[in-house]
Amino acid sequence: MKNLKLTKGLVALTSAALVAVFTVAMPTVARAADGCVDTTILSGIKVVDIQRCTGTDMNKSKYETIMPVKFNGTLMVYSHGIRYNVNLPAIPVVAPKGSLIDYSAAVSPSEEVTAALLAQGFALAGSGVQTQGWNLEESVDAALQVLTIARDQYPKINKVVAWGNSLGGLAAQALAEQLPGAIDAAAPMCIADSAQAEITMAGDFLWGMKTLFNPAIKGTNYSAGQAGYVEMLTDLGTVLTTLGALSAAISANPVAPAWPATTKVPAALQAIPMRSAVLLLGLISGIATQSNTYDASSGPVGPLETSFGLAISPALAVLENGAQAAILAVIANYDMEIRYGGVVFDNSKTDYAKRLGDDADIFAAALTGKSSTAGMLAYLSPFNPAAPRVTSNPVAVAKMNSVYQLQGKIEVPTIQISATADHITPPGAAQYLIDQYEASVANLAARSGKLLTIWNKPADSYTEFSSAGKPITPTVTTNGTNHCNYTTSQILAVAKLAASAAKTGKLPSSSAVKAAIKNEPNLFINPNYTPPLLKFRQ
Amino acid sequence: MIRNKSMKRASLASAVIAAGALVLSTLPAQAATPGVSATEIKLGISSPLTGSAGVAYGKVPGAMKAYFNYINANGGVNGRKITLISRDDKYLPTLAATQTTNLILKDNVFALVGALGTATHSKAYKAAALAKNNVPDLFVNTGFSGFGDTTKYPTTFTVLPSYAMEAKIMSKFIKEKFTGQAVALIAQDDEFGIDGVNGFKAGALTLASTTLYPQSSLTDARAKALLTGLSAIPGKPVLVMFGTTDVTAGILKAAESLDLVSKFTWIAGSVGGDANTLLALGVKATTLNGVVAASFFPDAKDKSDEYVSQFMTINEKYNKGVTFDNVVLQGMNSAMLTVQALRAAGKNLTRAGLISAIESKGAKFAGAGLVPLNYSATSRIGYNGYWFGQLNASGELKPYGGTLAIFTTDSGAGAIEASTYKRPTMPKNGIPTNS
């Protein structure tokens, strides 16, 4: 999934920019020729001799294999995360230069990782599926096909690791569960939950934005054809404008930010600081309360030193995180409605008070007290005609859910990594795999000792403030926050542990794991750490 | 060299390689109890050391360390020295979760002691997986009755009486001592205050006014506006301040500023009634004089009390430069309870054993509290009663009406009863010898 730089763009957003959205020409890309080439790459100062092959598979998906001359016997088959399945003109924040659907093959999360793994003798393979968006089936099939192609090309491959990011992590795991004999180990990173669980999280936040801040947001039920495309683009603009208004209001008065002019909530509700409503949306959706900029703990020197971390920072974190969730919800809803033939998001029976749960107490101060919380929840109630709920198309939902759902039937050693403040695939998605696996073990459908989870958390505190007391957005995205935001060394640690497991058929020993992550202060292993599942599953 | 390769149709069958015999493998189990060696027991505390709450409660870890150091200097517990690792959570839920996780994973502590705050600790408890890790969570400084739910908090023991207990007993006290006066309540708008509101309901106290404010929101301007409004209540209303010490101080200072001190009969809840802290926060001694406060401890200035006297002596040597007050008393008392719990768990110290020891023997532990300890297999709430006193200009809390009257109750609908409880005598030299 794209890493959207929201904060910098929001404030600059103007209606003029939105007009420009619809007038900028689409960019173009060239298509590469298929075949193999012997070449070199640089990994640091090391020159690595490789053979790089490209082609298309039976679904016409692009694939790529890279074999180092000094091969260590293990192939890493990578599945990339979700990409937009729609061309976008230039849209501030979302696609500043415009974007075309990206069909390119990917063999690892980054070029740096690619070079480092090749330098260590690993062969790499990966695809770019022909139909982008949420396409788990083709992603699994593409991984299997490129694996087969690589084996045919290079019979010296004797071990295979399936790995991937986000939706690609889910694909790697789905492949491992369905065809455990095809691979020797799996390494899902920032694994996504099911389509329904993910769209529920993003959709809840988007619905909340619409209901509390701007009813002009459509959110779901886009029209067919070109009209729907325009509706989706218009929605992106509306969402961005609304986010910009929220951000500006909080920036102007973080203690008691005003509600946007577009809101239709009663004046009594607007007496509650708007930041509390933003936080509430995050909590009921399951959006992380720590983000790239905001750690929900630090405060500027002065009168807000404590109260900023207590009452303001968590809301700003939700805004920073939720902005990306809302944008994704617009694009993903549009894509899924076309793909599955109807509305897939549904909150017709959602009990948001129950969703809030203990967070009502934990974040009582930031929510401006329990009375305010009760007032906001009452407004979001299904009995409030001013807050109409969304009912899905059951046929579309059934089609969405007809794809493989994780069972936790793990037979090959599996090492997953998940960040505690990932706002797109929260750690609860990894926890769901753990739960499914433990249930499978209990039911004798899987053997114990096959799953290791490595957690990635942000530093204890990291928000920086200017001398004027303003939060500073980091130039390097804070590790442990954002989506699939791992460092190269963290990814390599996971990859090497998975490769080791592929060779032995066992998870690495505790001491080996500790040694592998000893220089990674943000990684930890605690078999008892249990983050909450995505709200859809609670 | 460029070679064109035709795509072979991939079939699932050709791709599937027969899975070899699966080998059962597990990560090695932890051999030893975390945080316990032949010579040391590592304990951890996450609490506010800085920030606004740090001013009021920042002395707790230091007081506990002082007592543990005193015990260490006298042989430790079953030959083991106690090390207390303290982390600052600023009274912020997210930071408390982080620091508690650090105590478990980085510091490898055996148990937690004296964590402070409700929102902070409930978030920390989940985040650090204390239940799954079976980490004893001892003597938490909160009165939130929800921590008594052993399903959600199976390893937790709180030390304070619940806020609901306090409000119930306070209801009885107000009805008996201030008959005919209107009563106004100012409470924090979270589980702390709501627990209290529920207690006042259970105590059948009629409230002329209830004001709930979110934590950290009662600024000086809001406090003044609130008092100005409440001053319209005829007569001399009883004003109950059921919040933290910094808020009590803010309200009293606002009253000073508005010249409304004499308008109200002031009652401070136990959380916000420490005289030393109130004075340190700028409340005038003349304002404090006559304020009614709830407590389950002896007054920290009462040197005739054997516990206070002993703890003062320890404080002078092991906590140099720190003024002895109710917070220090509370910290040392929790430390002494901890030592007794560790002793009761025996030489073969395990987490499960420690929890079991408190359940079976905790009600008999010696402690400074003037009310009973309530630990059992079914109760995780510590002290279960209160007495009421009046502060004088020196900040001393003297029994209201000159006679100490202790009442006990539960967090639910149970009766409020006068108690004749006599606490255990202070162990010789303040060093427990229980088993």
PDB file of N, CA, C and O in Angstrom, chain A residues 36-38 51 144-145 149 151 181 297 306 310 358 361-362 364 368-371 411 447-450 460 508 524 526 528-530, chain B residues 1-3 7 12 16-17 22-25 27 51-52 92-95 98 102 105 122 126-127 129 132-133 152 189-191 214 216:
ATOM      1  N   CYS A  36      15.940 -12.834 -20.210  1.00  0.00           N
ATOM      2  CA  CYS A  36      16.914 -12.891 -19.124  1.00  0.00           C
ATOM      3  C   CYS A  36      18.152 -12.095 -19.500  1.00  0.00           C
ATOM      4  O   CYS A  36      18.517 -12.026 -20.681  1.00  0.00           O
ATOM      5  N   VAL A  37      18.790 -11.550 -18.545  1.00  0.00           N
ATOM      6  CA  VAL A  37      20.002 -10.798 -18.797  1.00  0.00           C
ATOM      7  C   VAL A  37      20.972 -11.037 -17.635  1.00  0.00           C
ATOM      8  O   VAL A  37      20.566 -11.063 -16.472  1.00  0.00           O
ATOM      9  N   ASP A  38      22.230 -11.251 -17.991  1.00  0.00           N
ATOM     10  CA  ASP A  38      23.270 -11.349 -16.967  1.00  0.00           C
ATOM     11  C   ASP A  38      23.784  -9.952 -16.691  1.00  0.00           C
ATOM     12  O   ASP A  38      24.158  -9.227 -17.615  1.00  0.00           O
ATOM     13  N   GLN A  51      21.713 -13.035 -12.591  1.00  0.00           N
ATOM     14  CA  GLN A  51      20.926 -13.169 -13.820  1.00  0.00           C
ATOM     15  C   GLN A  51      19.507 -12.738 -13.498  1.00  0.00           C
ATOM     16  O   GLN A  51      18.883 -13.274 -12.582  1.00  0.00           O
ATOM     17  N   LEU A 144       2.788 -18.683  -6.758  1.00  0.00           N
ATOM     18  CA  LEU A 144       2.995 -20.088  -7.075  1.00  0.00           C
ATOM     19  C   LEU A 144       3.593 -20.254  -8.469  1.00  0.00           C
ATOM     20  O   LEU A 144       4.495 -21.064  -8.696  1.00  0.00           O
ATOM     21  N   GLN A 145       3.092 -19.453  -9.389  1.00  0.00           N
ATOM     22  CA  GLN A 145       3.599 -19.562 -10.755  1.00  0.00           C
ATOM     23  C   GLN A 145       5.058 -19.136 -10.858  1.00  0.00           C
ATOM     24  O   GLN A 145       5.864 -19.816 -11.494  1.00  0.00           O
ATOM     25  N   ILE A 149       8.218 -21.301 -12.070  1.00  0.00           N
ATOM     26  CA  ILE A 149       9.099 -20.836 -13.152  1.00  0.00           C
ATOM     27  C   ILE A 149      10.544 -20.838 -12.685  1.00  0.00           C
ATOM     28  O   ILE A 149      11.448 -21.326 -13.376  1.00  0.00           O
ATOM     29  N   ARG A 151      11.892 -22.535 -10.266  1.00  0.00           N
ATOM     30  CA  ARG A 151      12.393 -23.914 -10.086  1.00  0.00           C
ATOM     31  C   ARG A 151      12.745 -24.544 -11.427  1.00  0.00           C
ATOM     32  O   ARG A 151      13.726 -25.283 -11.545  1.00  0.00           O
ATOM     33  N   GLY A 181       3.436 -27.996   0.848  1.00  0.00           N
ATOM     34  CA  GLY A 181       4.531 -28.730   0.225  1.00  0.00           C
ATOM     35  C   GLY A 181       5.291 -27.917  -0.798  1.00  0.00           C
ATOM     36  O   GLY A 181       6.378 -28.311  -1.236  1.00  0.00           O
ATOM     37  N   SER A 297       2.359  10.567  24.208  1.00  0.00           N
ATOM     38  CA  SER A 297       3.019  10.667  25.511  1.00  0.00           C
ATOM     39  C   SER A 297       3.729  12.009  25.699  1.00  0.00           C
ATOM     40  O   SER A 297       3.608  12.619  26.753  1.00  0.00           O
ATOM     41  N   THR A 306       2.095  17.995  30.062  1.00  0.00           N
ATOM     42  CA  THR A 306       1.444  16.729  30.380  1.00  0.00           C
ATOM     43  C   THR A 306       0.154  16.535  29.588  1.00  0.00           C
ATOM     44  O   THR A 306      -0.096  15.468  29.036  1.00  0.00           O
ATOM     45  N   LEU A 310      -1.574  13.530  27.102  1.00  0.00           N
ATOM     46  CA  LEU A 310      -2.773  12.881  27.637  1.00  0.00           C
ATOM     47  C   LEU A 310      -3.973  13.077  26.725  1.00  0.00           C
ATOM     48  O   LEU A 310      -4.667  12.108  26.383  1.00  0.00           O
ATOM     49  N   ASP A 358     -13.232  -0.684  26.782  1.00  0.00           N
ATOM     50  CA  ASP A 358     -12.421  -0.116  27.869  1.00  0.00           C
ATOM     51  C   ASP A 358     -11.720   1.179  27.468  1.00  0.00           C
ATOM     52  O   ASP A 358     -11.287   1.938  28.341  1.00  0.00           O
ATOM     53  N   ASP A 361     -12.653   4.366  29.142  1.00  0.00           N
ATOM     54  CA  ASP A 361     -12.032   4.698  30.433  1.00  0.00           C
ATOM     55  C   ASP A 361     -10.577   5.116  30.253  1.00  0.00           C
ATOM     56  O   ASP A 361     -10.118   6.094  30.831  1.00  0.00           O
ATOM     57  N   ILE A 362      -9.876   4.347  29.452  1.00  0.00           N
ATOM     58  CA  ILE A 362      -8.440   4.622  29.287  1.00  0.00           C
ATOM     59  C   ILE A 362      -8.212   6.007  28.691  1.00  0.00           C
ATOM     60  O   ILE A 362      -7.308   6.735  29.091  1.00  0.00           O
ATOM     61  N   ALA A 364     -10.440   8.491  28.731  1.00  0.00           N
ATOM     62  CA  ALA A 364     -11.527   9.354  29.204  1.00  0.00           C
ATOM     63  C   ALA A 364     -11.151  10.833  29.127  1.00  0.00           C
ATOM     64  O   ALA A 364     -11.963  11.669  28.717  1.00  0.00           O
ATOM     65  N   THR A 368     -12.690  13.923  26.533  1.00  0.00           N
ATOM     66  CA  THR A 368     -13.390  14.983  27.269  1.00  0.00           C
ATOM     67  C   THR A 368     -14.423  14.403  28.221  1.00  0.00           C
ATOM     68  O   THR A 368     -15.534  14.932  28.375  1.00  0.00           O
ATOM     69  N   GLY A 369     -14.074  13.292  28.833  1.00  0.00           N
ATOM     70  CA  GLY A 369     -14.917  12.725  29.884  1.00  0.00           C
ATOM     71  C   GLY A 369     -15.967  11.766  29.377  1.00  0.00           C
ATOM     72  O   GLY A 369     -16.277  11.700  28.188  1.00  0.00           O
ATOM     73  N   LYS A 370     -16.516  11.036  30.317  1.00  0.00           N
ATOM     74  CA  LYS A 370     -17.466   9.993  29.948  1.00  0.00           C
ATOM     75  C   LYS A 370     -18.789  10.572  29.475  1.00  0.00           C
ATOM     76  O   LYS A 370     -19.468   9.978  28.638  1.00  0.00           O
ATOM     77  N   SER A 371     -19.156  11.736  30.000  1.00  0.00           N
ATOM     78  CA  SER A 371     -20.423  12.341  29.573  1.00  0.00           C
ATOM     79  C   SER A 371     -20.348  12.742  28.107  1.00  0.00           C
ATOM     80  O   SER A 371     -21.288  12.499  27.327  1.00  0.00           O
ATOM     81  N   GLU A 411       2.001 -25.566   8.601  1.00  0.00           N
ATOM     82  CA  GLU A 411       2.807 -26.790   8.591  1.00  0.00           C
ATOM     83  C   GLU A 411       4.292 -26.518   8.403  1.00  0.00           C
ATOM     84  O   GLU A 411       5.121 -27.331   8.774  1.00  0.00           O
ATOM     85  N   ARG A 447       0.550 -28.591  13.817  1.00  0.00           N
ATOM     86  CA  ARG A 447       1.477 -28.960  14.880  1.00  0.00           C
ATOM     87  C   ARG A 447       1.984 -27.715  15.588  1.00  0.00           C
ATOM     88  O   ARG A 447       2.115 -26.659  14.982  1.00  0.00           O
ATOM     89  N   SER A 448       2.288 -27.875  16.850  1.00  0.00           N
ATOM     90  CA  SER A 448       2.764 -26.722  17.619  1.00  0.00           C
ATOM     91  C   SER A 448       4.197 -26.374  17.236  1.00  0.00           C
ATOM     92  O   SER A 448       4.898 -27.162  16.591  1.00  0.00           O
ATOM     93  N   GLY A 449       4.605 -25.181  17.632  1.00  0.00           N
ATOM     94  CA  GLY A 449       5.995 -24.773  17.430  1.00  0.00           C
ATOM     95  C   GLY A 449       6.339 -24.382  16.015  1.00  0.00           C
ATOM     96  O   GLY A 449       7.495 -24.479  15.608  1.00  0.00           O
ATOM     97  N   LYS A 450       5.363 -23.932  15.257  1.00  0.00           N
ATOM     98  CA  LYS A 450       5.637 -23.566  13.866  1.00  0.00           C
ATOM     99  C   LYS A 450       5.491 -22.078  13.587  1.00  0.00           C
ATOM    100  O   LYS A 450       5.741 -21.644  12.470  1.00  0.00           O
ATOM    101  N   ASP A 460      10.128   4.540  22.942  1.00  0.00           N
ATOM    102  CA  ASP A 460       9.267   4.866  24.081  1.00  0.00           C
ATOM    103  C   ASP A 460       8.596   6.229  23.924  1.00  0.00           C
ATOM    104  O   ASP A 460       7.429   6.410  24.236  1.00  0.00           O
ATOM    105  N   PRO A 508      13.801 -21.140  14.415  1.00  0.00           N
ATOM    106  CA  PRO A 508      15.107 -20.946  15.045  1.00  0.00           C
ATOM    107  C   PRO A 508      14.977 -21.016  16.564  1.00  0.00           C
ATOM    108  O   PRO A 508      13.912 -20.754  17.113  1.00  0.00           O
ATOM    109  N   PHE A 524      10.671  -6.865  19.455  1.00  0.00           N
ATOM    110  CA  PHE A 524      10.608  -7.682  20.660  1.00  0.00           C
ATOM    111  C   PHE A 524       9.796  -8.942  20.396  1.00  0.00           C
ATOM    112  O   PHE A 524       8.989  -9.010  19.471  1.00  0.00           O
ATOM    113  N   ASN A 526       7.458 -11.605  22.555  1.00  0.00           N
ATOM    114  CA  ASN A 526       6.773 -11.961  23.797  1.00  0.00           C
ATOM    115  C   ASN A 526       5.577 -12.818  23.412  1.00  0.00           C
ATOM    116  O   ASN A 526       4.578 -12.295  22.894  1.00  0.00           O
ATOM    117  N   ASN A 528       3.316 -13.869  24.895  1.00  0.00           N
ATOM    118  CA  ASN A 528       2.081 -13.510  25.583  1.00  0.00           C
ATOM    119  C   ASN A 528       1.538 -12.142  25.199  1.00  0.00           C
ATOM    120  O   ASN A 528       0.457 -11.758  25.652  1.00  0.00           O
ATOM    121  N   TYR A 529       2.293 -11.402  24.427  1.00  0.00           N
ATOM    122  CA  TYR A 529       1.777 -10.110  23.972  1.00  0.00           C
ATOM    123  C   TYR A 529       0.561 -10.359  23.079  1.00  0.00           C
ATOM    124  O   TYR A 529       0.627 -11.131  22.124  1.00  0.00           O
ATOM    125  N   THR A 530      -0.537  -9.718  23.394  1.00  0.00           N
ATOM    126  CA  THR A 530      -1.785  -9.997  22.686  1.00  0.00           C
ATOM    127  C   THR A 530      -2.475  -8.694  22.296  1.00  0.00           C
ATOM    128  O   THR A 530      -3.321  -8.188  23.040  1.00  0.00           O
TER     129      THR A 530
ATOM    130  N   MET B   1      24.049 -11.741 -22.242  1.00  0.00           N
ATOM    131  CA  MET B   1      23.290 -12.889 -22.716  1.00  0.00           C
ATOM    132  C   MET B   1      21.815 -12.677 -22.412  1.00  0.00           C
ATOM    133  O   MET B   1      21.436 -12.441 -21.281  1.00  0.00           O
ATOM    134  N   ILE B   2      21.019 -12.753 -23.435  1.00  0.00           N
ATOM    135  CA  ILE B   2      19.579 -12.656 -23.230  1.00  0.00           C
ATOM    136  C   ILE B   2      18.924 -13.901 -23.794  1.00  0.00           C
ATOM    137  O   ILE B   2      19.134 -14.265 -24.940  1.00  0.00           O
ATOM    138  N   ARG B   3      18.204 -14.592 -22.990  1.00  0.00           N
ATOM    139  CA  ARG B   3      17.503 -15.794 -23.430  1.00  0.00           C
ATOM    140  C   ARG B   3      16.015 -15.587 -23.265  1.00  0.00           C
ATOM    141  O   ARG B   3      15.549 -15.149 -22.221  1.00  0.00           O
ATOM    142  N   MET B   7       6.796 -19.330 -21.140  1.00  0.00           N
ATOM    143  CA  MET B   7       6.140 -19.619 -19.853  1.00  0.00           C
ATOM    144  C   MET B   7       5.533 -21.002 -19.881  1.00  0.00           C
ATOM    145  O   MET B   7       4.785 -21.347 -20.757  1.00  0.00           O
ATOM    146  N   LEU B  12      -0.829 -26.730 -10.211  1.00  0.00           N
ATOM    147  CA  LEU B  12      -0.659 -26.897  -8.781  1.00  0.00           C
ATOM    148  C   LEU B  12       0.058 -28.194  -8.473  1.00  0.00           C
ATOM    149  O   LEU B  12       0.938 -28.256  -7.617  1.00  0.00           O
ATOM    150  N   VAL B  16       3.586 -28.686  -6.192  1.00  0.00           N
ATOM    151  CA  VAL B  16       3.552 -29.177  -4.826  1.00  0.00           C
ATOM    152  C   VAL B  16       4.641 -30.209  -4.600  1.00  0.00           C
ATOM    153  O   VAL B  16       4.713 -31.208  -5.276  1.00  0.00           O
ATOM    154  N   ILE B  17       5.457 -29.920  -3.682  1.00  0.00           N
ATOM    155  CA  ILE B  17       6.502 -30.869  -3.314  1.00  0.00           C
ATOM    156  C   ILE B  17       6.050 -31.559  -2.045  1.00  0.00           C
ATOM    157  O   ILE B  17       5.572 -30.910  -1.128  1.00  0.00           O
ATOM    158  N   LEU B  22       7.141 -33.633   9.288  1.00  0.00           N
ATOM    159  CA  LEU B  22       7.163 -32.397  10.061  1.00  0.00           C
ATOM    160  C   LEU B  22       7.763 -32.672  11.425  1.00  0.00           C
ATOM    161  O   LEU B  22       7.398 -33.620  12.096  1.00  0.00           O
ATOM    162  N   VAL B  23       8.674 -31.840  11.762  1.00  0.00           N
ATOM    163  CA  VAL B  23       9.365 -32.045  13.029  1.00  0.00           C
ATOM    164  C   VAL B  23       8.787 -31.110  14.071  1.00  0.00           C
ATOM    165  O   VAL B  23       8.677 -29.913  13.852  1.00  0.00           O
ATOM    166  N   LEU B  24       8.408 -31.698  15.154  1.00  0.00           N
ATOM    167  CA  LEU B  24       7.860 -30.884  16.232  1.00  0.00           C
ATOM    168  C   LEU B  24       8.978 -30.052  16.840  1.00  0.00           C
ATOM    169  O   LEU B  24      10.007 -30.566  17.239  1.00  0.00           O
ATOM    170  N   SER B  25       8.769 -28.768  16.829  1.00  0.00           N
ATOM    171  CA  SER B  25       9.803 -27.930  17.422  1.00  0.00           C
ATOM    172  C   SER B  25       9.158 -26.804  18.193  1.00  0.00           C
ATOM    173  O   SER B  25       8.142 -26.262  17.805  1.00  0.00           O
ATOM    174  N   LEU B  27      10.161 -23.278  20.797  1.00  0.00           N
ATOM    175  CA  LEU B  27      11.199 -22.471  21.407  1.00  0.00           C
ATOM    176  C   LEU B  27      11.408 -22.979  22.825  1.00  0.00           C
ATOM    177  O   LEU B  27      10.447 -23.327  23.502  1.00  0.00           O
ATOM    178  N   GLY B  51       5.794  15.668  35.498  1.00  0.00           N
ATOM    179  CA  GLY B  51       4.472  16.124  35.084  1.00  0.00           C
ATOM    180  C   GLY B  51       3.645  16.523  36.296  1.00  0.00           C
ATOM    181  O   GLY B  51       4.108  16.440  37.441  1.00  0.00           O
ATOM    182  N   SER B  52       2.419  16.917  36.042  1.00  0.00           N
ATOM    183  CA  SER B  52       1.600  17.445  37.139  1.00  0.00           C
ATOM    184  C   SER B  52       1.333  16.389  38.203  1.00  0.00           C
ATOM    185  O   SER B  52       1.325  16.690  39.403  1.00  0.00           O
ATOM    186  N   LEU B  92       0.390   9.066  32.132  1.00  0.00           N
ATOM    187  CA  LEU B  92      -0.168   9.033  30.772  1.00  0.00           C
ATOM    188  C   LEU B  92      -0.395   7.573  30.373  1.00  0.00           C
ATOM    189  O   LEU B  92       0.526   6.761  30.451  1.00  0.00           O
ATOM    190  N   PRO B  93      -1.581   7.220  29.926  1.00  0.00           N
ATOM    191  CA  PRO B  93      -1.886   5.811  29.648  1.00  0.00           C
ATOM    192  C   PRO B  93      -0.925   5.162  28.642  1.00  0.00           C
ATOM    193  O   PRO B  93      -0.444   4.051  28.874  1.00  0.00           O
ATOM    194  N   THR B  94      -0.649   5.835  27.545  1.00  0.00           N
ATOM    195  CA  THR B  94       0.210   5.220  26.527  1.00  0.00           C
ATOM    196  C   THR B  94       1.616   5.025  27.052  1.00  0.00           C
ATOM    197  O   THR B  94       2.240   3.968  26.827  1.00  0.00           O
ATOM    198  N   LEU B  95       2.115   6.024  27.763  1.00  0.00           N
ATOM    199  CA  LEU B  95       3.468   5.897  28.312  1.00  0.00           C
ATOM    200  C   LEU B  95       3.498   4.828  29.406  1.00  0.00           C
ATOM    201  O   LEU B  95       4.491   4.101  29.545  1.00  0.00           O
ATOM    202  N   THR B  98       3.842   1.594  27.712  1.00  0.00           N
ATOM    203  CA  THR B  98       5.221   1.424  27.230  1.00  0.00           C
ATOM    204  C   THR B  98       6.149   1.060  28.381  1.00  0.00           C
ATOM    205  O   THR B  98       6.943   0.112  28.286  1.00  0.00           O
ATOM    206  N   ASN B 102       8.221  -2.325  29.146  1.00  0.00           N
ATOM    207  CA  ASN B 102       9.675  -2.308  29.333  1.00  0.00           C
ATOM    208  C   ASN B 102      10.082  -3.025  30.620  1.00  0.00           C
ATOM    209  O   ASN B 102      11.093  -3.744  30.656  1.00  0.00           O
ATOM    210  N   LEU B 105       9.670  -6.818  29.705  1.00  0.00           N
ATOM    211  CA  LEU B 105      10.513  -7.394  28.646  1.00  0.00           C
ATOM    212  C   LEU B 105      11.975  -6.986  28.742  1.00  0.00           C
ATOM    213  O   LEU B 105      12.866  -7.788  28.484  1.00  0.00           O
ATOM    214  N   SER B 122      -4.844   0.328  33.640  1.00  0.00           N
ATOM    215  CA  SER B 122      -5.686  -0.603  32.874  1.00  0.00           C
ATOM    216  C   SER B 122      -5.135  -0.769  31.458  1.00  0.00           C
ATOM    217  O   SER B 122      -5.164  -1.864  30.894  1.00  0.00           O
ATOM    218  N   LYS B 126      -3.080  -4.546  29.977  1.00  0.00           N
ATOM    219  CA  LYS B 126      -3.324  -5.267  28.722  1.00  0.00           C
ATOM    220  C   LYS B 126      -2.084  -5.270  27.843  1.00  0.00           C
ATOM    221  O   LYS B 126      -1.695  -6.300  27.294  1.00  0.00           O
ATOM    222  N   ALA B 127      -1.497  -4.088  27.686  1.00  0.00           N
ATOM    223  CA  ALA B 127      -0.386  -3.953  26.741  1.00  0.00           C
ATOM    224  C   ALA B 127       0.783  -4.847  27.118  1.00  0.00           C
ATOM    225  O   ALA B 127       1.443  -5.413  26.245  1.00  0.00           O
ATOM    226  N   ALA B 129       0.556  -7.552  28.733  1.00  0.00           N
ATOM    227  CA  ALA B 129       0.088  -8.941  28.840  1.00  0.00           C
ATOM    228  C   ALA B 129       0.363  -9.515  30.226  1.00  0.00           C
ATOM    229  O   ALA B 129       0.846 -10.638  30.366  1.00  0.00           O
ATOM    230  N   LYS B 132      -1.483 -12.887  30.887  1.00  0.00           N
ATOM    231  CA  LYS B 132      -0.916 -14.052  30.199  1.00  0.00           C
ATOM    232  C   LYS B 132       0.463 -14.408  30.736  1.00  0.00           C
ATOM    233  O   LYS B 132       0.852 -15.574  30.770  1.00  0.00           O
ATOM    234  N   ASN B 133       1.209 -13.375  31.105  1.00  0.00           N
ATOM    235  CA  ASN B 133       2.545 -13.629  31.663  1.00  0.00           C
ATOM    236  C   ASN B 133       2.478 -14.003  33.139  1.00  0.00           C
ATOM    237  O   ASN B 133       3.503 -14.280  33.746  1.00  0.00           O
ATOM    238  N   LYS B 152     -10.781 -10.080  34.443  1.00  0.00           N
ATOM    239  CA  LYS B 152     -10.000  -9.149  33.622  1.00  0.00           C
ATOM    240  C   LYS B 152      -8.606  -8.929  34.181  1.00  0.00           C
ATOM    241  O   LYS B 152      -7.663  -8.694  33.431  1.00  0.00           O
ATOM    242  N   ASP B 189     -14.436  13.074  35.494  1.00  0.00           N
ATOM    243  CA  ASP B 189     -15.408  12.424  34.614  1.00  0.00           C
ATOM    244  C   ASP B 189     -14.783  11.197  33.946  1.00  0.00           C
ATOM    245  O   ASP B 189     -14.572  11.147  32.737  1.00  0.00           O
ATOM    246  N   ASP B 190     -14.451  10.238  34.780  1.00  0.00           N
ATOM    247  CA  ASP B 190     -13.926   8.976  34.262  1.00  0.00           C
ATOM    248  C   ASP B 190     -14.288   7.889  35.271  1.00  0.00           C
ATOM    249  O   ASP B 190     -15.119   8.115  36.158  1.00  0.00           O
ATOM    250  N   GLU B 191     -13.666   6.741  35.167  1.00  0.00           N
ATOM    251  CA  GLU B 191     -14.058   5.640  36.045  1.00  0.00           C
ATOM    252  C   GLU B 191     -13.780   5.952  37.512  1.00  0.00           C
ATOM    253  O   GLU B 191     -14.451   5.432  38.398  1.00  0.00           O
ATOM    254  N   PRO B 214     -13.409  16.391  32.855  1.00  0.00           N
ATOM    255  CA  PRO B 214     -12.361  15.496  32.351  1.00  0.00           C
ATOM    256  C   PRO B 214     -11.033  15.797  33.027  1.00  0.00           C
ATOM    257  O   PRO B 214     -10.741  16.953  33.342  1.00  0.00           O
ATOM    258  N   SER B 216      -7.420  16.800  33.867  1.00  0.00           N
ATOM    259  CA  SER B 216      -6.544  17.849  33.329  1.00  0.00           C
ATOM    260  C   SER B 216      -7.306  18.996  32.672  1.00  0.00           C
ATOM    261  O   SER B 216      -6.714  19.782  31.949  1.00  0.00           O
TER     262      SER B 216
END
